[in-house]
PDB file of C-alpha atoms and ligand atoms in Angstrom:
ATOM      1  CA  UNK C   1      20.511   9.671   7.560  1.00 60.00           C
ATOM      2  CA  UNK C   2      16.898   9.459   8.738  1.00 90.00           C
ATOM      3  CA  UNK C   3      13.505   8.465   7.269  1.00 96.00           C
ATOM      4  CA  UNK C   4      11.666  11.268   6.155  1.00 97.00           C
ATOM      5  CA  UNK C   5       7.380  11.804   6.135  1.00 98.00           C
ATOM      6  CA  UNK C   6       6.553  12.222   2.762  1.00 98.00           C
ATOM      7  CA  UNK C   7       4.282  15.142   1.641  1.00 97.00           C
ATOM      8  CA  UNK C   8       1.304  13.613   0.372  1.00 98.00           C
ATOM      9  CA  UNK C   9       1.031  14.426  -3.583  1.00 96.00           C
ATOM     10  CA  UNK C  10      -2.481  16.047  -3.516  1.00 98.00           C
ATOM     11  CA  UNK C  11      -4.474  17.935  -0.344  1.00 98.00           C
ATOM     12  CA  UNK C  12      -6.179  15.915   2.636  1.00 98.00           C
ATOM     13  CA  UNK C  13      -9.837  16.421   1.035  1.00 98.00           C
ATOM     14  CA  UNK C  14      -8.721  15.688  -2.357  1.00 98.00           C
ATOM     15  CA  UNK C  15     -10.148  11.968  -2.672  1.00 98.00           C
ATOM     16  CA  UNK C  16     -13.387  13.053  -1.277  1.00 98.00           C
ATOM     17  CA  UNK C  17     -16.203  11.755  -1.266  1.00 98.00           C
ATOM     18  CA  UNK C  18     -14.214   8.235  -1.723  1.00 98.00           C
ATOM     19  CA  UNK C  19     -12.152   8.631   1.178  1.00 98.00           C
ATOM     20  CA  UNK C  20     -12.927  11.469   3.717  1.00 98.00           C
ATOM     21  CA  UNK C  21      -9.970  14.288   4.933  1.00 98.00           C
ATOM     22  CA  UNK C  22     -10.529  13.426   8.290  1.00 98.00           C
ATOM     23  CA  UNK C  23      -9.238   9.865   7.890  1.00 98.00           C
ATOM     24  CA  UNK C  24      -6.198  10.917   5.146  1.00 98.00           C
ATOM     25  CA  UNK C  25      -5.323  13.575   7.668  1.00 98.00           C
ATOM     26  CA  UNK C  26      -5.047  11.205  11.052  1.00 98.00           C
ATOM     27  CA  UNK C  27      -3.776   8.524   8.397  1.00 98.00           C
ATOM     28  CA  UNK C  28      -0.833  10.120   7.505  1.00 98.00           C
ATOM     29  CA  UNK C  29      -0.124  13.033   9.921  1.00 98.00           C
ATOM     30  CA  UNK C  30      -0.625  10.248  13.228  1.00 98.00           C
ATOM     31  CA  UNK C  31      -0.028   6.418  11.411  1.00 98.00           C
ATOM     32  CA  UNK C  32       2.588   6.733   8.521  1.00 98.00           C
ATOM     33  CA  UNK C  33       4.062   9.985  10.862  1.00 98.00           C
ATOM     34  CA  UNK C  34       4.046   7.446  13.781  1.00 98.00           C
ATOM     35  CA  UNK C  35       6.164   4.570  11.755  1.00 98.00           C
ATOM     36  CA  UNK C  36       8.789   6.612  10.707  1.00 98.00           C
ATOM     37  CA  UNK C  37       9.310   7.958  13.645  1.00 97.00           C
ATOM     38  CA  UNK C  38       9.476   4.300  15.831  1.00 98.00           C
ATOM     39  CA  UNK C  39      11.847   3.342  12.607  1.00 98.00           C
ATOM     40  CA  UNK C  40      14.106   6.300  12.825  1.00 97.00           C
ATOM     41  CA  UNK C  41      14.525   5.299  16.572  1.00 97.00           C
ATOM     42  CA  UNK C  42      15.161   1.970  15.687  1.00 97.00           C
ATOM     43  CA  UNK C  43      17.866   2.714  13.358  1.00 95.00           C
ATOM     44  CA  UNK C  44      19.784   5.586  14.599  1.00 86.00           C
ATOM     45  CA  UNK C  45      23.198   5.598  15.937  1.00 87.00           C
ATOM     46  CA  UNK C  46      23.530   1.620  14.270  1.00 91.00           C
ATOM     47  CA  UNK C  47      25.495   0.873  11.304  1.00 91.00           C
ATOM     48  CA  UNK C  48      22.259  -0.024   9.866  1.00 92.00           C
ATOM     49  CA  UNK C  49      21.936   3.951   9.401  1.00 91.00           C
ATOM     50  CA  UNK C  50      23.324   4.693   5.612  1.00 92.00           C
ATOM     51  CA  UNK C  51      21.096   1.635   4.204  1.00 96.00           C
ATOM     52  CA  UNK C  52      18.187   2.713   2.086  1.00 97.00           C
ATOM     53  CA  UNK C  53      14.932   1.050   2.917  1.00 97.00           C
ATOM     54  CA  UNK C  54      14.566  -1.133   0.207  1.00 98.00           C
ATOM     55  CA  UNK C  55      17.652  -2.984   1.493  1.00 98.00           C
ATOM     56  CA  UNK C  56      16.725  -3.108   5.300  1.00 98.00           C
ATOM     57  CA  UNK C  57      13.361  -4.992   4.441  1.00 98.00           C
ATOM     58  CA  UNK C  58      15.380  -7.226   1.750  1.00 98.00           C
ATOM     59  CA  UNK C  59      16.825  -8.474   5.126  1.00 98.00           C
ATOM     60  CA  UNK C  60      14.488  -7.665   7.605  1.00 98.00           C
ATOM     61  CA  UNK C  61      14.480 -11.084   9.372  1.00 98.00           C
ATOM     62  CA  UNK C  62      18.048 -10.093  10.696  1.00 97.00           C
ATOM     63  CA  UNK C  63      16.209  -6.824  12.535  1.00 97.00           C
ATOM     64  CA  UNK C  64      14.223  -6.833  15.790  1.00 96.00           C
ATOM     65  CA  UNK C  65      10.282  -6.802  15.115  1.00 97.00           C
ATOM     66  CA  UNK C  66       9.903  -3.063  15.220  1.00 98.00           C
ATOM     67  CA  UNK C  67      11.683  -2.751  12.179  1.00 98.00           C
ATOM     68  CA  UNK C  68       9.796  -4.978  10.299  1.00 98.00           C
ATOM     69  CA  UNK C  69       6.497  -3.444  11.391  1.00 98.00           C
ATOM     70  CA  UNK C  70       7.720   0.251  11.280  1.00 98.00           C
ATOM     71  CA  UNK C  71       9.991  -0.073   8.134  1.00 98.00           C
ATOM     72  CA  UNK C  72       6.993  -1.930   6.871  1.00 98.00           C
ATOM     73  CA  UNK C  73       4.376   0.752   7.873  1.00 98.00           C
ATOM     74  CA  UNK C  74       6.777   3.376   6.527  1.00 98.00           C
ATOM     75  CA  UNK C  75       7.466   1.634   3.009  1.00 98.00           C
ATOM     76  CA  UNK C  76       3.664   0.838   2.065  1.00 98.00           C
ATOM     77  CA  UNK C  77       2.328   4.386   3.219  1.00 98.00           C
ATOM     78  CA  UNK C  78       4.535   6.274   1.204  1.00 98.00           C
ATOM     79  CA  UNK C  79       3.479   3.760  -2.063  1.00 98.00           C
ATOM     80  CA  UNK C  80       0.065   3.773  -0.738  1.00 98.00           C
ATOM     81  CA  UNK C  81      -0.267   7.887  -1.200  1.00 98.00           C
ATOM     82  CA  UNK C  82       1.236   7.568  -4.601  1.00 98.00           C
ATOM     83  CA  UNK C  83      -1.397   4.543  -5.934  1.00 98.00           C
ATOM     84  CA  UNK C  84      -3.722   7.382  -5.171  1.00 98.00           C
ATOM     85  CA  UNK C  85      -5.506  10.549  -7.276  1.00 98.00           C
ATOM     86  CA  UNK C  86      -8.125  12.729  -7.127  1.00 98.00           C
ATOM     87  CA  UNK C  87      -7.604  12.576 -11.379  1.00 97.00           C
ATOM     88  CA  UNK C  88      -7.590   8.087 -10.824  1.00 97.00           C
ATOM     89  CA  UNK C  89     -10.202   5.423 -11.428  1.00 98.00           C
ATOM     90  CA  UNK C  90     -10.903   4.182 -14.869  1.00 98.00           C
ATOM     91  CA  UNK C  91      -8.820   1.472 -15.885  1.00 98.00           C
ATOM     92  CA  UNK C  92      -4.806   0.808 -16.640  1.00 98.00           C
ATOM     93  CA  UNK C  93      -3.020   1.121 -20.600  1.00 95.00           C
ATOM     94  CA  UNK C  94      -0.909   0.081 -22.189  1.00 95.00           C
ATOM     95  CA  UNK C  95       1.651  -2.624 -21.238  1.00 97.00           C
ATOM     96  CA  UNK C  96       0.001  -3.191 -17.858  1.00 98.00           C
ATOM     97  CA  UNK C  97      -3.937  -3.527 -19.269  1.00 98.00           C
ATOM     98  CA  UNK C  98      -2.326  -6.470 -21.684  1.00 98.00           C
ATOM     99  CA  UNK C  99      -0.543  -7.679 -18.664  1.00 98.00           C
ATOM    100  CA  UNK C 100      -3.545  -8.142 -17.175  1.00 98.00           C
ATOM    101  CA  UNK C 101      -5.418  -9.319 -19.423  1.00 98.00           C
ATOM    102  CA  UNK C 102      -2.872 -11.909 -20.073  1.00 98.00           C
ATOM    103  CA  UNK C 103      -2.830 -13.251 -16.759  1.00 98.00           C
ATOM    104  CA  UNK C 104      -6.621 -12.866 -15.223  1.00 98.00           C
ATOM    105  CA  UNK C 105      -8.362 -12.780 -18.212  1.00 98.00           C
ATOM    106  CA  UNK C 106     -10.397  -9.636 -18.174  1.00 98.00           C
ATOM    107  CA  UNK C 107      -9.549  -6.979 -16.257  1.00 98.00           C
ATOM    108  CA  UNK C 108     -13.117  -6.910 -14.230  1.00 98.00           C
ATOM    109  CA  UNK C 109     -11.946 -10.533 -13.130  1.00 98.00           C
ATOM    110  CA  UNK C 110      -8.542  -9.001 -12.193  1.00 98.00           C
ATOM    111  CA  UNK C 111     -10.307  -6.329  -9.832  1.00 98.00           C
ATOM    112  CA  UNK C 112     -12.663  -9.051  -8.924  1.00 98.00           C
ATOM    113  CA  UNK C 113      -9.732 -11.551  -7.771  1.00 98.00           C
ATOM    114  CA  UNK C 114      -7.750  -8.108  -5.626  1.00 98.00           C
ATOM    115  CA  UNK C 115     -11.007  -6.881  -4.164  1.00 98.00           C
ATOM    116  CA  UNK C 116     -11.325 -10.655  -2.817  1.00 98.00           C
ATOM    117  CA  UNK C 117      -7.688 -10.255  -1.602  1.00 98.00           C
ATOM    118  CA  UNK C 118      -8.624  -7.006   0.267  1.00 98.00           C
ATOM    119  CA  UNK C 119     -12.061  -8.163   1.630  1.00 98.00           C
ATOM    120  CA  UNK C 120     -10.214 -11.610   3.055  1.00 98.00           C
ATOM    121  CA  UNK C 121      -7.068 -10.338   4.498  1.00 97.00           C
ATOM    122  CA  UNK C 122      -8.162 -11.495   8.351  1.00 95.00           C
ATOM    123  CA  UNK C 123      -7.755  -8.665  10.769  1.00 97.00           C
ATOM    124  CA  UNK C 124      -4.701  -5.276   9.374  1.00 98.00           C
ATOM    125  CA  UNK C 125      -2.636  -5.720   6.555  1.00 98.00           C
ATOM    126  CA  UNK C 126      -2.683  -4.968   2.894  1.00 98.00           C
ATOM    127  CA  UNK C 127      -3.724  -6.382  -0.628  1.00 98.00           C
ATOM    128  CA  UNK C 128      -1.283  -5.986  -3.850  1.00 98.00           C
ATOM    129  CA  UNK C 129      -0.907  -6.578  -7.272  1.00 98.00           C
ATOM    130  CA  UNK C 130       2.959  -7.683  -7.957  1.00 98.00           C
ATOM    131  CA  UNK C 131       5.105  -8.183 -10.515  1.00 98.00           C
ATOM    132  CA  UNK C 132       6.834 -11.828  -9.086  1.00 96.00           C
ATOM    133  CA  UNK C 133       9.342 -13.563 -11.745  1.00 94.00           C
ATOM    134  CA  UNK C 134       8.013 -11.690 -14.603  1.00 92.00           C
ATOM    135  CA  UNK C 135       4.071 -12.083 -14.326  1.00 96.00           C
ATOM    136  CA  UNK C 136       1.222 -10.200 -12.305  1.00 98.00           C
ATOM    137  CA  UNK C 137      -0.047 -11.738  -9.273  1.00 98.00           C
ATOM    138  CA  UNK C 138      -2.088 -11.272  -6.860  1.00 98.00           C
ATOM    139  CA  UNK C 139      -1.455 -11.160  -2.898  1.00 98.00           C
ATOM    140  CA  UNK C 140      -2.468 -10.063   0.551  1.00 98.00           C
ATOM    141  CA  UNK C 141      -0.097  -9.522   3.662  1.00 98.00           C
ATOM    142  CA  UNK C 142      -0.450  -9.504   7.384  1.00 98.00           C
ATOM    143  CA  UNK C 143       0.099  -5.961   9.293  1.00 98.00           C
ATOM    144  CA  UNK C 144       2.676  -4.137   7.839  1.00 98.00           C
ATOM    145  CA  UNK C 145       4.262  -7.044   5.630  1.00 98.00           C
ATOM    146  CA  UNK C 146       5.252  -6.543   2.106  1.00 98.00           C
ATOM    147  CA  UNK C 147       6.635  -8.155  -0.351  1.00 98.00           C
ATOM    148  CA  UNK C 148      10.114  -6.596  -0.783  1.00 98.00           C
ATOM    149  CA  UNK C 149      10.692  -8.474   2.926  1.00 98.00           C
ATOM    150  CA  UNK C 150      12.923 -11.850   2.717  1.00 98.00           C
ATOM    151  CA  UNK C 151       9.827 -13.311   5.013  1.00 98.00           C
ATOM    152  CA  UNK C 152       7.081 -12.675   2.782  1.00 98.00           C
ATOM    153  CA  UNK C 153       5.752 -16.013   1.101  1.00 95.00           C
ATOM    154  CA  UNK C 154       5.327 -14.179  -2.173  1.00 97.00           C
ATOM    155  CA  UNK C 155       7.658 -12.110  -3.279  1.00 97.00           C
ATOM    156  CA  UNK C 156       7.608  -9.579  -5.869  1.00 98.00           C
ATOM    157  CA  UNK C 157       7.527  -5.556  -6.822  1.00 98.00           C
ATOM    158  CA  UNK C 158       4.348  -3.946  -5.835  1.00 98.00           C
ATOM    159  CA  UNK C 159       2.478  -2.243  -8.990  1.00 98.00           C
ATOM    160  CA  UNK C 160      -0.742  -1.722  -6.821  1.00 98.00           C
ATOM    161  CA  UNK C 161      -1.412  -1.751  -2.870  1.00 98.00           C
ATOM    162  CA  UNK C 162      -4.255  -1.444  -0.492  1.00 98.00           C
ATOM    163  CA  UNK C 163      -4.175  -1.074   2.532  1.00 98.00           C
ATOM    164  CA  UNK C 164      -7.404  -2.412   4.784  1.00 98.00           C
ATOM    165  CA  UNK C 165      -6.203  -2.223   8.195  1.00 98.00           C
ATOM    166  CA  UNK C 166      -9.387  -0.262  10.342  1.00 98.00           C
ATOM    167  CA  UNK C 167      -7.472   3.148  10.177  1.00 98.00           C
ATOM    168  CA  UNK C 168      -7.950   3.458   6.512  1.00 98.00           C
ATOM    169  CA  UNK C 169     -11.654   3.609   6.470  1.00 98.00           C
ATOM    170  CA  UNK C 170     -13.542   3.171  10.067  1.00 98.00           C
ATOM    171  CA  UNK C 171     -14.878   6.656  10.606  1.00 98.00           C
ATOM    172  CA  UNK C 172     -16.024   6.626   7.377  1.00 98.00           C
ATOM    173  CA  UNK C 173     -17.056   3.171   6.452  1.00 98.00           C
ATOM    174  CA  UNK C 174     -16.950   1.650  10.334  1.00 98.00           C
ATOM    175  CA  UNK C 175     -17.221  -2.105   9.909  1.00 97.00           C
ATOM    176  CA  UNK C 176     -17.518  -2.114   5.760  1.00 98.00           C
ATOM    177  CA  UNK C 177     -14.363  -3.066   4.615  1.00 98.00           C
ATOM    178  CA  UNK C 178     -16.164  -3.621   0.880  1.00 98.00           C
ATOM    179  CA  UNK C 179     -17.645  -0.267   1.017  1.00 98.00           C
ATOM    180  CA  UNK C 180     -14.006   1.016   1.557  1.00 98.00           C
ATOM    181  CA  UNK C 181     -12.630  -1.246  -0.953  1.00 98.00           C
ATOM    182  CA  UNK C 182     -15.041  -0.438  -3.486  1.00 98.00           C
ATOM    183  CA  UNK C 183     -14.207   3.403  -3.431  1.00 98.00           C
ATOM    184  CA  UNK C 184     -10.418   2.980  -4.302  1.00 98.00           C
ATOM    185  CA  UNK C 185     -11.165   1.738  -7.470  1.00 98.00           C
ATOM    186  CA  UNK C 186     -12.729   5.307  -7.775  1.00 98.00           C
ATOM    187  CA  UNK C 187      -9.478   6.935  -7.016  1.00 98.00           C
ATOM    188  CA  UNK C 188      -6.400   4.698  -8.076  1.00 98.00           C
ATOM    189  CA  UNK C 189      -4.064   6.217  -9.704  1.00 98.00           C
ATOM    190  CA  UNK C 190      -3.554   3.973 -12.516  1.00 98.00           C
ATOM    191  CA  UNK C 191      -0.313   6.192 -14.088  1.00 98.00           C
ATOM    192  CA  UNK C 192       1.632   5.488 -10.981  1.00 98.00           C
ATOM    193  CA  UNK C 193       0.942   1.288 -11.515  1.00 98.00           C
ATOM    194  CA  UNK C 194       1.873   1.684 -15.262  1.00 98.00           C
ATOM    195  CA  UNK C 195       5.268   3.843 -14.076  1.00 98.00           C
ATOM    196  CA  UNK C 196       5.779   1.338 -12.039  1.00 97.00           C
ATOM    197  CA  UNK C 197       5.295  -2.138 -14.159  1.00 97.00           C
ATOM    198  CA  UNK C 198       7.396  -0.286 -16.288  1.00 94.00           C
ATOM    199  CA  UNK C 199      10.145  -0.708 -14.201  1.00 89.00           C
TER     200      UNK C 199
HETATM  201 MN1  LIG E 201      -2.393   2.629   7.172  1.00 93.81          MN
END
């Protein structure tokens, strides 16, 4: 078995003018094409083949480096595309609006306290909103950490991500990471977070 490219679920200029088709085209034809490749080299031919990827990051410490950098580049992408919509923005329903409004208060604080996330994260790596022992949290990772990886310090199953390494927004936004960060709310695809707190 190998790791497959996803298709993305809408066209490369679809989340214009939020963010451009230049940068979702290099972003996932060069970056998330470029992870699963280095992680299908890094597997193959080991009997670490028929595992899904879910369970190599649950144990990722055992792996050499690559893996945790490629599996993790591969595993956020392909959430990262799906968090996305040229139909998103607004706000959540439902069970995950009172879930956040149980635990932040408000949502505005909510997107207040995950924009901070995003905007703080030093150097690549990505922002998320989790579901961690049964109540929404907040988080940020380094490079391609997440939190499904026995290393991460909070652990958890992502319900939103963000990712704010450069690639995602320099020719676009160049050095304004909040510029970047303030578009996704334009575009997230809040369905896909409800599906997924859910369960
Ligand atoms: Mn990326």
């Amino acid at each position: 078995m190998s790791f497959k490219l996803p298709e993305l679920p809408y066209s490369y200029d679809a989340l214009e003018p939020y963010i451009d088709t230049r940068t979702m085209e290099i972003h996932h034809t060069k970056h998330h094409a470029a992870y699963v490749n280095n992680l299908n080299n890094l597997i193959a031919g080991t009997d670490k083949e028929a595992l899904s990827i879910e369970q190599i990051l649950a144990e990722v410490s055992k792996y050499p480096v690559g893996v945790r950098n490629n599996g993790g580049g591969f595993y956020n992408h392909n959430l990262f595309w799906s968090f996305m919509s040229p139909n998103g923005g607004g706000k959540p329903s439902g069970d995950l609006m009172k879930a956040i409004e149980v635990e932040f208060g408000s949502f505005e604080v909510f997107k207040e306290k995950f924009s901070i996330a995003a905007t703080t994260r030093f150097g690549s790596g990505w922002a998320w909103l989790l579901k961690s022992e049964g109540k929404l949290v907040v988080t940020s990772t380094p490079n391609q950490d997440n939190p499904l990886m026995d290393i991460a310090d909070v652990k958890g199953t992502p319900i939103l991500a963000l990712d704010v390494w450069e690639h995602a927004y320099y020719l676009n936004y160049q050095n304004r990471r909040p510029d970047y960060i303030n578009a996704f709310w334009s575009v997230v695809n809040w369905a896909e977070a409800e599906k997924r707190y859910r369960g």
